[in-house]
mmCIF file of C-alpha atoms in Angstrom:
data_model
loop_
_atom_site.group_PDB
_atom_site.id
_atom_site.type_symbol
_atom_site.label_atom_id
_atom_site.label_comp_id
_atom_site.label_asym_id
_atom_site.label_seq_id
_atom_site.Cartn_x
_atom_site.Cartn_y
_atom_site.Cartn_z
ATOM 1 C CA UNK A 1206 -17.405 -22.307 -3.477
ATOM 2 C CA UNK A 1207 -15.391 -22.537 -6.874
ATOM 3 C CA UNK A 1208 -16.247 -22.670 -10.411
ATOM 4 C CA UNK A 1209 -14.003 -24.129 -13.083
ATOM 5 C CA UNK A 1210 -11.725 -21.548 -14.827
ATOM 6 C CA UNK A 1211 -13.184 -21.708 -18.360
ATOM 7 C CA UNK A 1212 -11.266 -22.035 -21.083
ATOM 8 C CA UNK A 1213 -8.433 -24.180 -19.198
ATOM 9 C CA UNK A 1214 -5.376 -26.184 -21.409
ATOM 10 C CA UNK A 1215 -3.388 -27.289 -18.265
ATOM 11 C CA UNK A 1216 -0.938 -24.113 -18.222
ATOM 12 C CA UNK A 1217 -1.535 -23.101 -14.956
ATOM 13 C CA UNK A 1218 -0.240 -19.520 -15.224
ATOM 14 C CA UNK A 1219 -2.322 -19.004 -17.511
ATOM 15 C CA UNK A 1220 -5.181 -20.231 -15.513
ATOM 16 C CA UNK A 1221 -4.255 -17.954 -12.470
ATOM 17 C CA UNK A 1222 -4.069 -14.780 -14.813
ATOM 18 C CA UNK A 1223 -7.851 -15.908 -16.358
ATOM 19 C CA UNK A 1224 -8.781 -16.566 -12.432
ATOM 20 C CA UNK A 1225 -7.586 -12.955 -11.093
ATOM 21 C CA UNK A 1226 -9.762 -11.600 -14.169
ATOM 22 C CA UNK A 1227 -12.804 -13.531 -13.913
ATOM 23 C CA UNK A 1228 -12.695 -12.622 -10.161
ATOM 24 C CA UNK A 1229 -12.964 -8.804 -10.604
ATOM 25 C CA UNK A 1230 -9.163 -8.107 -9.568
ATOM 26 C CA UNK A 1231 -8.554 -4.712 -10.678
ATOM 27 C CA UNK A 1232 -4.638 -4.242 -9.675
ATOM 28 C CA UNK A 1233 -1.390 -6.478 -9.129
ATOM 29 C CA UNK A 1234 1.334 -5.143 -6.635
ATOM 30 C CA UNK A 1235 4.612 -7.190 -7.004
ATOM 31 C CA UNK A 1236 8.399 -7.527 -6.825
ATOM 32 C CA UNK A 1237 9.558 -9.647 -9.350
ATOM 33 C CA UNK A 1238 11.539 -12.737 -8.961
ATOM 34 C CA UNK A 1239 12.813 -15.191 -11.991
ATOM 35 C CA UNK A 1240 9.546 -17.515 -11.714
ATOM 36 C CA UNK A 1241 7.315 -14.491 -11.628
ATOM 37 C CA UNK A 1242 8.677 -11.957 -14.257
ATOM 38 C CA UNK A 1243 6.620 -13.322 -17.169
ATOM 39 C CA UNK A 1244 3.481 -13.414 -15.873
ATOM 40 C CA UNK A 1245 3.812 -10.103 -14.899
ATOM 41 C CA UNK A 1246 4.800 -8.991 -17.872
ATOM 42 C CA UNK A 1247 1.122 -10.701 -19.043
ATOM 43 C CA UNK A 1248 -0.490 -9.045 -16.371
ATOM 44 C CA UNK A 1249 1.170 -5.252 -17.414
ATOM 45 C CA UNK A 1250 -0.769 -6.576 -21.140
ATOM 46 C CA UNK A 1251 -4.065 -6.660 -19.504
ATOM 47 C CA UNK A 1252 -6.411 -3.983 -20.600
ATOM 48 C CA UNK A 1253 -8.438 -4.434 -17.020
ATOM 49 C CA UNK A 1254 -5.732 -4.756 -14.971
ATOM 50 C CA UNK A 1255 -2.864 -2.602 -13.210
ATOM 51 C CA UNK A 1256 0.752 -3.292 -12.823
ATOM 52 C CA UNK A 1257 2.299 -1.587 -9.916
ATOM 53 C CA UNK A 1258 6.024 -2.627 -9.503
ATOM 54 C CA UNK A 1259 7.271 -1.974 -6.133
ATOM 55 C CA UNK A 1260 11.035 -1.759 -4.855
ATOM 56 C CA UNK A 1261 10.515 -3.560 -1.813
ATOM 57 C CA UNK A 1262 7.689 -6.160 -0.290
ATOM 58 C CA UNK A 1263 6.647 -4.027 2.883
ATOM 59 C CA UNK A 1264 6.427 -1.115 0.278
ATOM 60 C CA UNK A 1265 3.974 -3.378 -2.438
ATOM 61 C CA UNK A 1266 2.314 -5.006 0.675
ATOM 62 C CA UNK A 1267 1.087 -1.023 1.865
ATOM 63 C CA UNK A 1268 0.730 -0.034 -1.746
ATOM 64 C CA UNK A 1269 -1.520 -2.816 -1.918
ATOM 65 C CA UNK A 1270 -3.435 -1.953 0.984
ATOM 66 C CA UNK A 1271 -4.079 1.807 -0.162
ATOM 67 C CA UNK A 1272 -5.432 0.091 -3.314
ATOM 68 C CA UNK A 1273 -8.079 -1.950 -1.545
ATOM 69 C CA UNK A 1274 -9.087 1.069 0.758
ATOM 70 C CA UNK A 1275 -9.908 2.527 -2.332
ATOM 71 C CA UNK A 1276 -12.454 -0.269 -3.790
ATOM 72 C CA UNK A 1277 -10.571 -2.263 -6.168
ATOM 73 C CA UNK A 1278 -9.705 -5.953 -5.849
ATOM 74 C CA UNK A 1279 -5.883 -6.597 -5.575
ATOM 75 C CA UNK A 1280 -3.497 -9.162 -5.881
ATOM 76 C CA UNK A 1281 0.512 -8.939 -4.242
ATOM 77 C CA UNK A 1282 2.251 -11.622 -6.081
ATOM 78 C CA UNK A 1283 6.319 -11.501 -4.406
ATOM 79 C CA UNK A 1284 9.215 -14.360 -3.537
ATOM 80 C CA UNK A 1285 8.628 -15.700 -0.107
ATOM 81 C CA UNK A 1286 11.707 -14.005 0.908
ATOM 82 C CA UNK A 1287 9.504 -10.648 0.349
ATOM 83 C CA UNK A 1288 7.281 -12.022 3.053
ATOM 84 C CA UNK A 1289 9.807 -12.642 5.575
ATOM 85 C CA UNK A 1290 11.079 -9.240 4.583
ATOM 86 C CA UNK A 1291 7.037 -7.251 5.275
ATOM 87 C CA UNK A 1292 6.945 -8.369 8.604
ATOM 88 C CA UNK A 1293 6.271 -5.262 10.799
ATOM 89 C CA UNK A 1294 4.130 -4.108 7.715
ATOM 90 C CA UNK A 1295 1.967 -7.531 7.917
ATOM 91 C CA UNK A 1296 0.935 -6.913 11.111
ATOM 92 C CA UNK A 1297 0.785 -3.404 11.970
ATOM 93 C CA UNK A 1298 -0.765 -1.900 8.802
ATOM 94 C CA UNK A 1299 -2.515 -4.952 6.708
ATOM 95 C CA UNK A 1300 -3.443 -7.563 9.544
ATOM 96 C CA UNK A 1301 -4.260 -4.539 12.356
ATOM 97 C CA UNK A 1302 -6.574 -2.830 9.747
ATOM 98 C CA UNK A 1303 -7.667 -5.956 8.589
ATOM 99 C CA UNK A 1304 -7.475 -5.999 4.469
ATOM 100 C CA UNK A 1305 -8.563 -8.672 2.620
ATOM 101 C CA UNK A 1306 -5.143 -9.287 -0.049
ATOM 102 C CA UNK A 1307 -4.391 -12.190 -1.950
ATOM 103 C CA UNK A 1308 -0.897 -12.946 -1.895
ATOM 104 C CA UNK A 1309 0.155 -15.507 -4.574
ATOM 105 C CA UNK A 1310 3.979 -16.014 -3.270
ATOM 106 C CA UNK A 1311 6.367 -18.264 -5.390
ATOM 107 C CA UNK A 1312 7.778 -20.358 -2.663
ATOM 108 C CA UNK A 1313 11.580 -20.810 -3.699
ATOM 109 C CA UNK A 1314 14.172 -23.074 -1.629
ATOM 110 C CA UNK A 1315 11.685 -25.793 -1.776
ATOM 111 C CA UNK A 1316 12.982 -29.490 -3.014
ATOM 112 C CA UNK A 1317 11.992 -28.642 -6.688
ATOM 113 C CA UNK A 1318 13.958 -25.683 -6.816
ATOM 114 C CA UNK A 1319 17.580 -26.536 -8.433
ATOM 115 C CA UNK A 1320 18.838 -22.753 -6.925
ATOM 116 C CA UNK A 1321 20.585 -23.433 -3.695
ATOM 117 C CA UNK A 1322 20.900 -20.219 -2.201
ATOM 118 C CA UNK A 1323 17.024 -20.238 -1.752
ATOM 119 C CA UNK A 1324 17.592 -22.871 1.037
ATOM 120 C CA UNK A 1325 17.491 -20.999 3.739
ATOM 121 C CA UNK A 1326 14.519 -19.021 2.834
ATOM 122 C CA UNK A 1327 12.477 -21.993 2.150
ATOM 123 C CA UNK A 1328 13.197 -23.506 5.605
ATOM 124 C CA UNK A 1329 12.158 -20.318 7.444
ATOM 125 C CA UNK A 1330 9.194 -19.466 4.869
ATOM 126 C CA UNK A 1331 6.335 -21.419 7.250
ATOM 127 C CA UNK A 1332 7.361 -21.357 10.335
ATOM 128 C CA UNK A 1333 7.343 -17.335 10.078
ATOM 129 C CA UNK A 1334 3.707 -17.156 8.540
ATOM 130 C CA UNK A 1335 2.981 -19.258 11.606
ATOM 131 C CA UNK A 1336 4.820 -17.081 13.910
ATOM 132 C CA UNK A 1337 3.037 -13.755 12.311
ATOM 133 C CA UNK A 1338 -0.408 -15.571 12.035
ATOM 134 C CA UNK A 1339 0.091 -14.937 8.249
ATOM 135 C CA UNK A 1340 -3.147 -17.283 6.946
ATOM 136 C CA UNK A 1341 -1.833 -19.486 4.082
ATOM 137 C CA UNK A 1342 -1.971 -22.771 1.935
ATOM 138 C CA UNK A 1343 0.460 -24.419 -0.516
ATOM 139 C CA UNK A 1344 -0.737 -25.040 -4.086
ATOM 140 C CA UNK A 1345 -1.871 -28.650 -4.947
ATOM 141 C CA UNK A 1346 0.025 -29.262 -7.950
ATOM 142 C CA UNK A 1347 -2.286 -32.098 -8.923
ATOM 143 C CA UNK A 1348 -5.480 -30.328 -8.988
ATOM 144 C CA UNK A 1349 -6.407 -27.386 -10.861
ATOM 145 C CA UNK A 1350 -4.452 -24.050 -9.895
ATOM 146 C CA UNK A 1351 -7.771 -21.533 -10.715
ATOM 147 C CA UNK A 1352 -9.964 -22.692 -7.982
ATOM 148 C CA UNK A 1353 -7.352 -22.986 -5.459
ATOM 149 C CA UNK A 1354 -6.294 -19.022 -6.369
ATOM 150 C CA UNK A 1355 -10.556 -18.558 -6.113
ATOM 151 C CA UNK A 1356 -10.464 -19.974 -2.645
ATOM 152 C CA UNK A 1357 -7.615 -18.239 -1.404
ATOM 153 C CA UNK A 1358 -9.246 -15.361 -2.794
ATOM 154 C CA UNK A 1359 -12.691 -15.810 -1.200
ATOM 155 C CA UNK A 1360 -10.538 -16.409 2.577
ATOM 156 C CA UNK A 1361 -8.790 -13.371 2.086
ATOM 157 C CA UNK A 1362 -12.079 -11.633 1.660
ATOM 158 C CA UNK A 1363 -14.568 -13.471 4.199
ATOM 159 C CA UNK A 1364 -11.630 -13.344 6.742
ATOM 160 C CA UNK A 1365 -10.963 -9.959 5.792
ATOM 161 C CA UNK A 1366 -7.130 -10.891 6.193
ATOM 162 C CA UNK A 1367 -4.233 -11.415 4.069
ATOM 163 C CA UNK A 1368 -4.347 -15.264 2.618
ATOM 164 C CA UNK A 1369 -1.145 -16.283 1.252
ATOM 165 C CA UNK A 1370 -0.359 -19.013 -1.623
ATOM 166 C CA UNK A 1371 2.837 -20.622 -1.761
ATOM 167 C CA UNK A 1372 3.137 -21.372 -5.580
ATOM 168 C CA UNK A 1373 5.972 -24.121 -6.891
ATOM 169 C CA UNK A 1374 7.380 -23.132 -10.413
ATOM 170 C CA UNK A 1375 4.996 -25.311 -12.244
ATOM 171 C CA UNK A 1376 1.890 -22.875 -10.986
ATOM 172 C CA UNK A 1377 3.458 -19.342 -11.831
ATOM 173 C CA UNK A 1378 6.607 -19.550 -13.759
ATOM 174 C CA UNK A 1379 4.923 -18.738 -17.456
ATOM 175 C CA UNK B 1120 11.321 40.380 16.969
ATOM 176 C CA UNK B 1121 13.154 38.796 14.476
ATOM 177 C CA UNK B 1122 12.776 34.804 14.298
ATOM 178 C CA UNK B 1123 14.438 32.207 12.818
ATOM 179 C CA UNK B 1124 12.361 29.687 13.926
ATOM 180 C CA UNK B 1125 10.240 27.345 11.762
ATOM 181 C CA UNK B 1126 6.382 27.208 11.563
ATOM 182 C CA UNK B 1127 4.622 24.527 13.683
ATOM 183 C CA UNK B 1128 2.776 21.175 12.242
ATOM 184 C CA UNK B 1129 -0.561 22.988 13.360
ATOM 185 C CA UNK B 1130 0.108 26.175 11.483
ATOM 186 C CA UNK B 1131 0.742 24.258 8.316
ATOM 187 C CA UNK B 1132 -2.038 22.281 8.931
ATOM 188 C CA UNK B 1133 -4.717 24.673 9.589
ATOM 189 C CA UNK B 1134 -3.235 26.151 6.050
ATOM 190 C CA UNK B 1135 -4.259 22.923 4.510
ATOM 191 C CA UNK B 1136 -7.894 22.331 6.274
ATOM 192 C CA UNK B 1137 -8.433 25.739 5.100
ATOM 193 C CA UNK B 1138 -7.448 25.205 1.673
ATOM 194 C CA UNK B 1139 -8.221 21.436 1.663
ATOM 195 C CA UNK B 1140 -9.068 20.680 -2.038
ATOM 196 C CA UNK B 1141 -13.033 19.699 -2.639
ATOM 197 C CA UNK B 1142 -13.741 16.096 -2.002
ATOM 198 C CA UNK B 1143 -9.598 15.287 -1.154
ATOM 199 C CA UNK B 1144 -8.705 12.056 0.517
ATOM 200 C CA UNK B 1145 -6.137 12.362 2.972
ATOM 201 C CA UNK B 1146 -3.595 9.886 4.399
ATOM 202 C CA UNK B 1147 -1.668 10.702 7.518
ATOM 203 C CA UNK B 1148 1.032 9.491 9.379
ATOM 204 C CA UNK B 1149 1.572 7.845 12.514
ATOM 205 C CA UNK B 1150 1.859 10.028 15.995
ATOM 206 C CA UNK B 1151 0.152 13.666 15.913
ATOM 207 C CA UNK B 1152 0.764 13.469 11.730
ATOM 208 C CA UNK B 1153 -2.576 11.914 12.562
ATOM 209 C CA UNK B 1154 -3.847 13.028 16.257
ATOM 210 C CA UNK B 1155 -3.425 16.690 14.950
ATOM 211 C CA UNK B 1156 -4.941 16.187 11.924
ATOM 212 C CA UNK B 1157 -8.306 14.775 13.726
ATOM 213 C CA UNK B 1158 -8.535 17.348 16.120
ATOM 214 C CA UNK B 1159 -8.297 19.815 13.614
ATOM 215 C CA UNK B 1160 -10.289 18.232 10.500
ATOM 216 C CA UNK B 1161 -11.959 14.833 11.393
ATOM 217 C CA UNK B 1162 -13.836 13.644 8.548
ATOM 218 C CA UNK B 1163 -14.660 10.270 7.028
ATOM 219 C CA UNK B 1164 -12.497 11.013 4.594
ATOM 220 C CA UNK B 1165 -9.755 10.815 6.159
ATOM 221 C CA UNK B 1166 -7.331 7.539 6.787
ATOM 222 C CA UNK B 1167 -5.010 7.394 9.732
ATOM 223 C CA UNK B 1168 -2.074 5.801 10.548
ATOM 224 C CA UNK B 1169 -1.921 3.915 13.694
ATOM 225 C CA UNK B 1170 1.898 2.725 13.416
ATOM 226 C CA UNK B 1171 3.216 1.318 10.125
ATOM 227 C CA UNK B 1172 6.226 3.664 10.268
ATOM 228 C CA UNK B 1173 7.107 4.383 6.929
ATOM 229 C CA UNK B 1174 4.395 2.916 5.014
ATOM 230 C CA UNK B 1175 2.205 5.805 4.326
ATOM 231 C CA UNK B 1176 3.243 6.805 1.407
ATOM 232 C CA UNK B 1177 2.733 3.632 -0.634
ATOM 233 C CA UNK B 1178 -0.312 3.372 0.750
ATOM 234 C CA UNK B 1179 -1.549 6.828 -0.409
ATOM 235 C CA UNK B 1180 0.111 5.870 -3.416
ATOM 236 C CA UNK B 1181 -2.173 2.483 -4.199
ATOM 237 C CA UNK B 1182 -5.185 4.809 -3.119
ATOM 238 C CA UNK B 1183 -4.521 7.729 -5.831
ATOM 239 C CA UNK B 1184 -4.392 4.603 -8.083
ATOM 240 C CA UNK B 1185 -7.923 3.437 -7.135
ATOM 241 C CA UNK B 1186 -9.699 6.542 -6.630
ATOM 242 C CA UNK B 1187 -8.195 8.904 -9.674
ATOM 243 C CA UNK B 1188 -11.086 10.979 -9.645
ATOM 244 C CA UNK B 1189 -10.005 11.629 -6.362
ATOM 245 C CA UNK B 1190 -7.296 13.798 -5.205
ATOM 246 C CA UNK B 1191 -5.059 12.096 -2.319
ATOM 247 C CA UNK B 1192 -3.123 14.074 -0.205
ATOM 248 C CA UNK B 1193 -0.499 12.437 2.178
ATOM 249 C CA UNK B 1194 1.315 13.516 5.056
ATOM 250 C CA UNK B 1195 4.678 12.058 5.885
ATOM 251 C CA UNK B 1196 7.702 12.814 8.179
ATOM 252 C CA UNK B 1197 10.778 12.765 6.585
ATOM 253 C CA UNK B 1198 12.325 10.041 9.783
ATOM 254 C CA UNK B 1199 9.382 7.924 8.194
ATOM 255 C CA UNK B 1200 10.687 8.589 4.479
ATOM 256 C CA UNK B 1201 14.087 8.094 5.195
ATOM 257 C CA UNK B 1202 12.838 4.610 6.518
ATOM 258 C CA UNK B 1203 11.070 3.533 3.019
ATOM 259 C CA UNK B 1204 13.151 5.805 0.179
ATOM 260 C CA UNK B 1205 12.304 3.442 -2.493
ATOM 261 C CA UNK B 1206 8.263 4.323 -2.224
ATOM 262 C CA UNK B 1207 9.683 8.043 -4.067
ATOM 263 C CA UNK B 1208 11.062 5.663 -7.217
ATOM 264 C CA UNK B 1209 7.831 3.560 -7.075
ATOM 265 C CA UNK B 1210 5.650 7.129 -6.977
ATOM 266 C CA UNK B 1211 8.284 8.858 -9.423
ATOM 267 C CA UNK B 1212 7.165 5.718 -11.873
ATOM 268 C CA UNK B 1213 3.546 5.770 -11.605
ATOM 269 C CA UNK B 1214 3.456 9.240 -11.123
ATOM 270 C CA UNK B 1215 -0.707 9.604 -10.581
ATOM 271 C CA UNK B 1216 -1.897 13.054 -10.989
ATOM 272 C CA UNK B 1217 -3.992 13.035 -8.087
ATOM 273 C CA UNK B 1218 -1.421 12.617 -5.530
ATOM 274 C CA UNK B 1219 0.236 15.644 -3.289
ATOM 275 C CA UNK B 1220 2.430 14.504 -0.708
ATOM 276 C CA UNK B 1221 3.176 16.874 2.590
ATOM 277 C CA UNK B 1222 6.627 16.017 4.039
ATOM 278 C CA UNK B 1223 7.162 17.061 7.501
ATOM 279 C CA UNK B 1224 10.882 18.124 7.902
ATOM 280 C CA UNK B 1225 11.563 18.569 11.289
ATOM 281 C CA UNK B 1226 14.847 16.428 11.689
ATOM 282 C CA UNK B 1227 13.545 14.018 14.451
ATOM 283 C CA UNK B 1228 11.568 10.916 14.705
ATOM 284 C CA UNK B 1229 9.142 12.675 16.447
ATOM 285 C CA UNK B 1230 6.476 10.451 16.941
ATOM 286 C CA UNK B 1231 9.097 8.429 19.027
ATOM 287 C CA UNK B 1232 10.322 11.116 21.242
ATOM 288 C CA UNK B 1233 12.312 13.274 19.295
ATOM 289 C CA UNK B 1234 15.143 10.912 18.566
ATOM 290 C CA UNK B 1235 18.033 12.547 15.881
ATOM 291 C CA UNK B 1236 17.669 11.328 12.093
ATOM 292 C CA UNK B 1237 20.162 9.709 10.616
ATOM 293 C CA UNK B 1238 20.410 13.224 8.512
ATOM 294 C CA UNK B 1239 18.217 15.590 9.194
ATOM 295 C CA UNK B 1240 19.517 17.728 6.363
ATOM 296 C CA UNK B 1241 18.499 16.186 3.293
ATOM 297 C CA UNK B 1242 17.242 18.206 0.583
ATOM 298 C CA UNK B 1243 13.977 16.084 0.239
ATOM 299 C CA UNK B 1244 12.654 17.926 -2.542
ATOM 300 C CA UNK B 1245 15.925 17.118 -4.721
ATOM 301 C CA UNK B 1246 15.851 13.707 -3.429
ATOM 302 C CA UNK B 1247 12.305 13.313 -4.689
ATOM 303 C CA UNK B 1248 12.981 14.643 -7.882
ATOM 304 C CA UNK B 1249 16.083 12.233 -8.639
ATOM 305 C CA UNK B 1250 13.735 9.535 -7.871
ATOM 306 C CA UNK B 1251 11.659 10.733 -11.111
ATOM 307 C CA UNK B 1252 8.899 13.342 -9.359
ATOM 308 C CA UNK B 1253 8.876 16.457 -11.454
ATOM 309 C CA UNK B 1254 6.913 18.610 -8.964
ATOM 310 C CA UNK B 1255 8.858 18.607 -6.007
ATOM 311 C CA UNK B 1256 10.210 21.951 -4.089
ATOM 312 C CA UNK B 1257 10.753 23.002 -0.243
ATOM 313 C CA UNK B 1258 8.494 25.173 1.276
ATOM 314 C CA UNK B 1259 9.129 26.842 4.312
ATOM 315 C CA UNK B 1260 5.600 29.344 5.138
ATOM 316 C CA UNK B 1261 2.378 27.916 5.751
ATOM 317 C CA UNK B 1262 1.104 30.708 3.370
ATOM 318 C CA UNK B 1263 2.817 29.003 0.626
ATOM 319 C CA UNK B 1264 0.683 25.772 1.465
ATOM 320 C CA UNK B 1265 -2.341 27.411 1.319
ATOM 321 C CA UNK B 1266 -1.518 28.623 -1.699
ATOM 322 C CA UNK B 1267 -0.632 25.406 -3.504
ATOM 323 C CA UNK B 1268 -3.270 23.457 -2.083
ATOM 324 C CA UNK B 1269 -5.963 26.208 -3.408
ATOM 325 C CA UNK B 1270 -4.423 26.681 -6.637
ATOM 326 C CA UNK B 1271 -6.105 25.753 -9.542
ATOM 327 C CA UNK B 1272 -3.567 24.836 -11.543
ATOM 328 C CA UNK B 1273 -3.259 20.987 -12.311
ATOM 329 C CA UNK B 1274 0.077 19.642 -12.298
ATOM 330 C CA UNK B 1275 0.630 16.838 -14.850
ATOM 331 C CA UNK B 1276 1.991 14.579 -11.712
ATOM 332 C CA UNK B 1277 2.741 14.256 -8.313
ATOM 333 C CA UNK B 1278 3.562 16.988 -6.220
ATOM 334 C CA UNK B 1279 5.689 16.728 -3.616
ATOM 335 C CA UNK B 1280 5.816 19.738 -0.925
ATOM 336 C CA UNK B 1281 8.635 19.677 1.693
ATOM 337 C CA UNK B 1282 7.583 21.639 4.619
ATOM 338 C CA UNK B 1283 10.555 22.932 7.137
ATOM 339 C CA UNK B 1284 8.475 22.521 10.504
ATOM 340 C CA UNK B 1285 9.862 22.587 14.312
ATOM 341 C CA UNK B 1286 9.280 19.455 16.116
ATOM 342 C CA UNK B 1287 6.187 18.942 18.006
ATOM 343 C CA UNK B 1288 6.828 16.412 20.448
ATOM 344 C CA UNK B 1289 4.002 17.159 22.908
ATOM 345 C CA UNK B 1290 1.026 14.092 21.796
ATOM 346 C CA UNK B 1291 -2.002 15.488 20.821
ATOM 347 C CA UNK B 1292 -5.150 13.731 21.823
ATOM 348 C CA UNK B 1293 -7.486 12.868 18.975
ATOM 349 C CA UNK B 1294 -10.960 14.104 19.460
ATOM 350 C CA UNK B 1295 -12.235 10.214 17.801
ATOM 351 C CA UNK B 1296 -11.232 6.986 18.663
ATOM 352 C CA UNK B 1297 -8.978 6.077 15.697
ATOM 353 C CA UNK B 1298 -9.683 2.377 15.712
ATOM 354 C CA UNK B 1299 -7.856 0.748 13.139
ATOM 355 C CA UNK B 1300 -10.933 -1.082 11.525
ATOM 356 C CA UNK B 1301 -13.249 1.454 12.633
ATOM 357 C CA UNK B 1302 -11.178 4.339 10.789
ATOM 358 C CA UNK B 1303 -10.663 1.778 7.436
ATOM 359 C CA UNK B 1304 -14.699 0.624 7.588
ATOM 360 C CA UNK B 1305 -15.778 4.287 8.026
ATOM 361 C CA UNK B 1306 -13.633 5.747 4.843
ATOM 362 C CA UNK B 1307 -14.683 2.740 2.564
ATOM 363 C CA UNK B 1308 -18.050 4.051 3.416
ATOM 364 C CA UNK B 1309 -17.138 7.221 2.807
ATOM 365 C CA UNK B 1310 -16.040 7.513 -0.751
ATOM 366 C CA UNK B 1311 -18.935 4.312 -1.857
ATOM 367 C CA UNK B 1312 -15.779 1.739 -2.042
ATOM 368 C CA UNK B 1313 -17.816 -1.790 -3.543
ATOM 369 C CA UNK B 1314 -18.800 -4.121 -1.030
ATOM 370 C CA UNK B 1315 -17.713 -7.919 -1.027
ATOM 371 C CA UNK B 1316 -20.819 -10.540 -1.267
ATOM 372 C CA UNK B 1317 -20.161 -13.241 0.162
ATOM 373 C CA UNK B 1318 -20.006 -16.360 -1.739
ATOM 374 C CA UNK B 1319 -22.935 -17.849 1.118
ATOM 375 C CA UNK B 1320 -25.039 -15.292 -0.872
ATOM 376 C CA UNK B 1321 -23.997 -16.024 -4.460
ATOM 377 C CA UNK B 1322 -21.283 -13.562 -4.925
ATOM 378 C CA UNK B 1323 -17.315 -14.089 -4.058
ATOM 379 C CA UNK B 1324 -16.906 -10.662 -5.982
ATOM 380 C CA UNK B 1325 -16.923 -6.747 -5.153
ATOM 381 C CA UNK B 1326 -20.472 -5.798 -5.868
ATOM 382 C CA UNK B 1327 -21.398 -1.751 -5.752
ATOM 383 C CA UNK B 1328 -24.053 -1.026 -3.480
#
């Protein structure tokens, strides 16, 4: 189902940036939060790939959406908060029509994260994909982070649903 | 007689099928944005809105981005704006050439049943245009339409049209079943979107058929 991500040293944002190219994704759809503003910066550097910065999640998820409709392979990379804040969007535009995104979410208010208002955002962050049928994984941190973005990838599609994963800082923060 | 009142949805949208711009996507709305629109111009081309309030502009927006060749016309109701206003900075930035956005002023949430806006008053157009979108003026003829949508003048950037309309609160009933999957798997079709290959069959990546 995988392939290794050539040309790997271990950093694994860098591995999820080569992933999303090696996999054909054409466009990135994203509000930015402190682990994810470099690699987006990286991603706005890519010759082959689009930056679209949103001003809220529901707003990036449908964004994200209209991209797919129109043939190109996208990627939403927001906070978990974002998520609990695209609710009505999840399932009445991008679940109901059912679009195949990847959603690489950094999953703050976890035990690794040292900022303490995150908390409560961490605590609700599961139960709500759960409660939304949001379809989702959290990163292994001890295996490789390109083949885990490839399979979350290849459910998104072959479910033809969003797949969300929940990243720690190690995966995405550059 | 002497009228003040304001042209209907259906007159500014026969306006538009009449002058509808060669090979145009279009994007509508929830409510008769979109049951109007199919009885009056069903195509494959076209991508409705079952409920999502507020979301169709970004969506339109992410399309314009993948299909530039394409010109992407979206209709919106300004209760629906009001209820995303950030999607005008996010358009203002990008600011695709292909896209033409039709707002629907009528100063109700109408697909809901003709509830009052929070302000029904806004100037849209000036509101779009502090939010960075050059092109943006209020129209209030559905001659004026026709004659924007058939001009041949390209715009370098969105344009946004803000069309002073009397509610129509009276649902239309489509002519097509407007499945959600149906309508999305029928426009991919439609404008040769790539197919996914499974990775059971060696692929795991869009693939052009």
């Amino acid at each position: 189902m995988t392939t290794p991500t050539p040309n790997s040293d271990g950093h694994r944002p860098s591995d999820i940036l080569s992933t999303l190219k090696r996999l054909g994704f054409g466009a990135v759809v994203a509000v930015p939060d402190s682990w994810l503003g470099e690699i987006l910066i990286r991603i706005e550097q890519e010759p082959t790939m689009t930056l679209i910065r949103a001003t809220h999640e529901e707003e990036a998820l449908a964004i994200a959406c209209g991209v797919r409709l129109g043939g190109v392979r996208v990627a939403l990379m927001v906070q978990n908060a974002g998520v609990l804040s695209m609710g009505a969007g999840m399932v009445s535009l991008a679940q109901r029509y059912q679009f195949p995104l990847l959603m690489l979410v950094s999953y703050r208010g976890t035990l690794d994260d040292p900022v303490f208002y995150h908390l409560p955002k961490g605590r609700a962050t599961e139960p709500v994909f759960r409660g939304i049928g949001l379809n989702y994984a959290r990163s292994d941190r001890h295996r490789p982070i390109g083949p885990q973005i490839e399979n979350a990838a290849t459910c998104a599609e072959e479910g033809s649903c969003p797949f969300a994963l929940l990243l720690s800082r190690e995966d995405i923060q550059w | 007689m002497v009228t003040n009142a304001r042209p209907t949805r259906a007159e500014y949208y026969k306006a538009l099928a009449d002058n509808l711009p060669a090979q145009a996507l279009v994007v509508t709305s929830l409510g008769n944005a979109s049951y109007l629109w199919a009885a009056l111009h069903h195509t494959p081309e076209n991508f409705y809105f079952e409920d999502a309030m507020g979301l169709t502009l970004p969506l339109a927006l992410g399309l314009a981005v993948a299909q530039p060749k394409r010109r992407v016309i979206a209709m919106e109701g300004d209760g629906a704006l009001l209820m995303h206003l950030g999607s005008l900075v996010t358009i203002g930035a990008v600011n695709p050439s292909n896209l033409t956005i039709l707002l629907i002023q009528n100063g109700v949430h109408g697909a809901s049943g003709g509830q009052a806006l929070t302000n029904a008053t806004l100037d849209l157009a000036a509101l779009a245009r502090a939010s960075g979108i050059s092109h943006a003026e209020n129209l209030s003829q559905p001659d004026s339409l026709g004659e924007r949508m058939s001009s041949k003048l390209r715009r370098d950037g969105v344009d946004v049209l803000v069309l002073a309309t009397e509610p129509d609160l009276e649902v239309v009933r489509p002519p097509v079943s407007l499945d959600p999957v149906g309508t999305k798997q029928r426009f991919m079709a439609a404008i040769g979107a790539p197919r996914y290959v499974p990775t059971l069959f060696g692929g795991g990546m869009l693939a052009q058929t």
